[in-house]
Coordinates of C-alpha atoms in Angstrom, one line a residue:
M1053 CA 11.7 14.2 103.7
A1054 CA 11.9 15.4 107.4
M1055 CA 13.6 12.6 109.6
L1056 CA 11.4 13.0 112.1
E1057 CA 7.0 13.6 111.2
V1058 CA 4.5 13.9 113.6
K1059 CA 0.9 13.4 112.4
D1060 CA -1.7 15.0 114.7
L1061 CA -0.9 13.0 118.0
D1062 CA -3.2 13.0 120.4
V1063 CA -2.3 11.2 123.3
Y1064 CA -3.9 10.3 126.9
Y1065 CA -2.9 9.7 130.5
G1066 CA -6.3 7.9 131.8
V1067 CA -9.5 10.8 131.3
I1068 CA -7.0 13.6 131.1
Q1069 CA -5.9 14.7 127.4
A1070 CA -2.4 15.4 127.0
L1071 CA -1.5 16.4 123.4
K1072 CA -4.0 17.8 121.0
G1073 CA -3.0 17.1 117.4
A1074 CA 0.8 17.9 118.2
T1075 CA 2.6 17.8 114.8
F1076 CA 5.8 18.9 113.7
E1077 CA 9.2 17.4 111.8
V1078 CA 12.4 17.4 112.7
D1079 CA 14.7 17.6 108.9
K1080 CA 18.4 15.5 109.3
G1081 CA 20.8 17.3 110.9
E1082 CA 19.1 20.2 113.1
I1083 CA 18.1 21.4 116.2
V1084 CA 15.0 22.2 116.6
A1085 CA 13.6 23.1 120.6
L1086 CA 10.0 22.0 122.1
I1087 CA 9.4 25.7 124.5
G1088 CA 6.2 25.7 126.4
A1089 CA 5.0 26.0 129.8
N1090 CA 4.9 23.1 132.5
G1091 CA 2.3 21.0 131.7
A1092 CA 2.1 22.0 127.8
G1093 CA 3.2 17.9 126.3
K1094 CA 7.1 18.4 126.1
T1095 CA 7.8 15.7 127.8
T1096 CA 4.8 13.7 126.8
I1097 CA 6.0 13.9 123.1
L1098 CA 9.3 12.5 123.4
H1099 CA 8.0 9.7 125.1
T1100 CA 5.8 9.2 122.4
V1101 CA 8.3 9.9 120.0
T1102 CA 10.2 7.4 121.9
G1103 CA 7.8 4.3 122.4
L1104 CA 6.8 4.8 125.9
I1105 CA 3.5 6.5 125.6
P1106 CA 1.2 4.9 123.3
P1107 CA -0.7 7.2 121.1
K1108 CA -4.7 7.0 120.9
R1109 CA -4.2 9.5 117.3
G1110 CA -1.8 10.7 115.3
E1111 CA 1.5 9.2 113.0
I1112 CA 5.1 9.0 114.1
I1113 CA 7.3 8.4 111.1
F1114 CA 10.6 8.3 111.4
E1115 CA 13.4 8.2 108.1
G1116 CA 9.9 7.4 106.1
K1117 CA 9.4 4.2 108.1
D1118 CA 6.0 4.3 110.7
I1119 CA 7.5 3.5 114.4
T1120 CA 3.8 4.5 115.9
K1121 CA 3.7 1.3 117.5
I1122 CA 6.9 -0.4 118.2
P1123 CA 8.3 -1.1 121.4
A1124 CA 10.9 1.2 122.7
H1125 CA 13.6 -0.7 122.6
R1126 CA 13.3 -1.4 118.8
I1127 CA 13.2 2.6 118.6
V1128 CA 16.3 2.7 120.0
E1129 CA 18.0 0.2 117.2
R1130 CA 16.1 2.2 114.1
G1131 CA 18.4 4.7 115.5
I1132 CA 16.6 7.9 118.4
A1133 CA 18.5 7.8 121.6
H1134 CA 16.5 8.8 124.8
V1135 CA 17.8 11.5 127.7
P1136 CA 15.1 11.5 130.0
E1137 CA 14.5 14.4 132.4
G1138 CA 15.6 14.2 135.9
R1139 CA 19.0 11.8 134.2
R1140 CA 18.2 8.5 135.3
V1141 CA 21.3 7.2 136.0
F1142 CA 22.2 3.7 137.4
A1143 CA 23.0 5.0 140.3
D1144 CA 24.4 2.0 141.9
L1145 CA 26.9 1.2 139.0
N1146 CA 29.7 3.2 137.7
V1147 CA 30.9 5.2 134.7
Y1148 CA 32.1 2.9 132.2
E1149 CA 29.1 0.0 133.2
N1150 CA 26.6 2.9 132.5
L1151 CA 27.7 4.0 128.8
K1152 CA 27.9 0.0 128.4
M1153 CA 24.5 -0.1 128.6
G1154 CA 23.8 2.3 126.2
A1155 CA 25.1 -0.3 123.7
Y1156 CA 22.9 -2.9 125.0
T1157 CA 21.6 -3.1 121.6
R1158 CA 25.1 -3.4 119.1
K1159 CA 27.1 -6.5 118.5
D1160 CA 30.8 -4.7 117.3
K1161 CA 32.9 -4.5 120.2
H1162 CA 35.4 -3.1 118.0
E1163 CA 33.2 -0.2 116.8
I1164 CA 31.4 0.0 120.7
A1165 CA 34.8 0.7 121.7
E1166 CA 35.5 3.4 118.7
S1167 CA 32.6 4.8 121.1
L1168 CA 33.5 4.9 123.9
E1169 CA 36.8 6.7 122.6
S1170 CA 34.8 9.2 121.6
V1171 CA 32.6 9.7 124.7
Y1172 CA 35.9 9.9 126.8
E1173 CA 37.3 12.8 123.9
R1174 CA 33.6 14.6 125.0
F1175 CA 33.7 14.4 128.1
P1176 CA 37.1 13.7 129.8
R1177 CA 35.3 14.1 132.7
L1178 CA 33.4 10.7 132.9
K1179 CA 37.1 9.0 131.9
E1180 CA 39.2 10.2 134.5
R1181 CA 35.8 9.0 136.5
L1182 CA 35.2 5.3 134.6
T1183 CA 35.0 3.4 138.9
Q1184 CA 33.7 6.0 140.5
R1185 CA 29.4 5.1 141.3
A1186 CA 27.5 7.0 139.2
G1187 CA 24.8 7.8 142.0
T1188 CA 28.1 10.2 143.8
L1189 CA 28.8 12.5 141.1
S1190 CA 27.5 15.8 140.5
G1191 CA 24.5 17.0 138.5
G1192 CA 26.1 18.2 136.5
E1193 CA 28.7 15.0 135.0
Q1194 CA 25.2 13.0 136.2
Q1195 CA 23.9 14.6 132.4
M1196 CA 27.1 14.1 130.8
L1197 CA 26.9 10.7 131.5
A1198 CA 23.1 9.6 130.7
M1199 CA 24.5 12.0 127.3
G1200 CA 27.0 10.1 127.0
R1201 CA 25.4 7.1 127.5
A1202 CA 21.9 7.8 124.7
L1203 CA 25.5 8.9 122.3
M1204 CA 26.9 4.2 122.8
S1205 CA 24.3 3.5 120.9
K1206 CA 24.9 5.1 117.9
P1207 CA 22.1 7.6 117.5
K1208 CA 21.3 9.0 113.9
M1209 CA 19.0 11.4 116.3
I1210 CA 18.7 12.5 121.0
V1211 CA 16.4 13.3 122.4
M1212 CA 17.1 15.3 125.5
D1213 CA 14.3 16.2 127.7
E1214 CA 15.0 19.2 130.4
P1215 CA 19.8 18.8 129.8
S1216 CA 19.7 22.4 132.1
M1217 CA 17.7 21.4 134.8
G1218 CA 19.1 22.1 138.7
L1219 CA 22.7 22.5 137.1
S1220 CA 24.6 25.7 138.0
P1221 CA 25.0 28.1 135.3
I1222 CA 28.7 27.2 134.5
F1223 CA 27.1 23.3 133.4
V1224 CA 24.3 25.0 131.9
N1225 CA 26.6 27.0 129.1
E1226 CA 28.7 23.4 128.8
I1227 CA 26.1 21.4 128.8
F1228 CA 24.4 23.4 125.2
K1229 CA 27.5 23.7 124.1
I1230 CA 28.1 19.9 123.6
I1231 CA 24.9 19.5 123.1
E1232 CA 26.1 21.8 119.5
D1233 CA 29.3 19.7 119.1
V1234 CA 26.5 16.5 119.0
K1235 CA 25.2 18.4 115.9
A1236 CA 28.0 19.5 114.3
A1237 CA 29.1 16.0 114.3
G1238 CA 26.5 14.9 112.1
T1239 CA 23.6 14.1 114.7
T1240 CA 20.0 15.1 114.8
V1241 CA 19.1 17.1 118.6
L1242 CA 15.1 17.4 120.0
L1243 CA 15.3 19.3 122.2
V1244 CA 12.8 20.3 125.0
E1245 CA 13.9 22.9 127.7
Q1246 CA 13.2 25.1 130.0
N1247 CA 15.2 27.6 129.7
A1248 CA 13.4 29.2 126.1
K1249 CA 16.3 32.2 126.0
K1250 CA 19.4 28.9 125.6
A1251 CA 17.7 26.5 123.5
L1252 CA 16.7 28.8 121.0
S1253 CA 20.2 30.5 121.4
I1254 CA 21.4 27.3 120.1
A1255 CA 18.4 25.3 118.3
D1256 CA 17.5 25.7 114.5
R1257 CA 13.8 26.1 114.9
A1258 CA 11.4 25.9 117.5
Y1259 CA 8.0 24.7 118.2
V1260 CA 6.0 26.4 120.7
L1261 CA 3.3 24.0 122.5
E1262 CA 0.4 25.2 125.0
T1263 CA -1.9 22.4 126.3
G1264 CA -1.2 20.1 124.0
S1265 CA -1.2 22.1 120.9
V1266 CA 1.1 23.4 119.1
V1267 CA 0.6 27.4 118.5
M1268 CA 3.2 28.9 116.7
S1269 CA 6.9 27.7 115.0
G1270 CA 9.7 29.1 113.5
K1271 CA 13.7 29.6 113.0
A1272 CA 14.9 30.4 116.3
D1273 CA 16.3 32.7 115.6
Q1274 CA 12.7 34.7 115.1
L1275 CA 11.3 33.1 118.0
L1276 CA 13.8 34.7 120.1
N1277 CA 13.7 37.9 118.9
D1278 CA 9.1 37.7 118.6
D1279 CA 7.7 40.4 121.3
G1280 CA 4.7 37.8 122.2
I1281 CA 7.8 35.2 122.7
K1282 CA 9.6 37.6 125.2
K1283 CA 7.1 37.9 127.6
A1284 CA 5.5 34.5 127.5
Y1285 CA 8.5 32.1 128.0
L1286 CA 11.9 34.9 128.0
G1287 CA 10.9 36.9 131.2
E1288 CA 12.0 39.8 129.7

């Protein structure tokens, strides 16, 4: 059984339909990428899965349980963490305080301390800047902080929205390497990414979205070599 099943999602912003029967699934331990042009509905899917937008129709099943109508903070408790587009760190709080915010649903102090240590291991740069205000970090460092903060909730699945957006090429490579490490450590990843080539290079499978519907899916390496995909999304 899939870890996450999204079935026939219809989502509206006012009278505008953003998702039309969107259907896909993510298996435990996979990186699944959603690719498509701007406005295809990728971010809307993530917001709906994480409880930020209610769907008009459809179902979201996580680990066999219906989470369609569950509020966002309860979804975090179920094990889904969200790294939003544009990073959204708490600019006035320092790095340490931001990371602690990620663990707000957890009670065990000892385990929280262990999670902090593992975040420091994965992001040595954050450890060097623990007392620095998050708003003064570079874009790449803020992205690392947003990822570290999400990992502090000890998620079973992490949902990432445009993690490479606005970053220098060197940071982009670093962020994608971290995403692969997160998967290797046992966390499932659902990834929305404008850089389709990069996303497909690390994903196991991918779904292509057009105007709110899934129009194609397959193994990531097959899509990477598909002529139609190359032309439409990979700039080849």
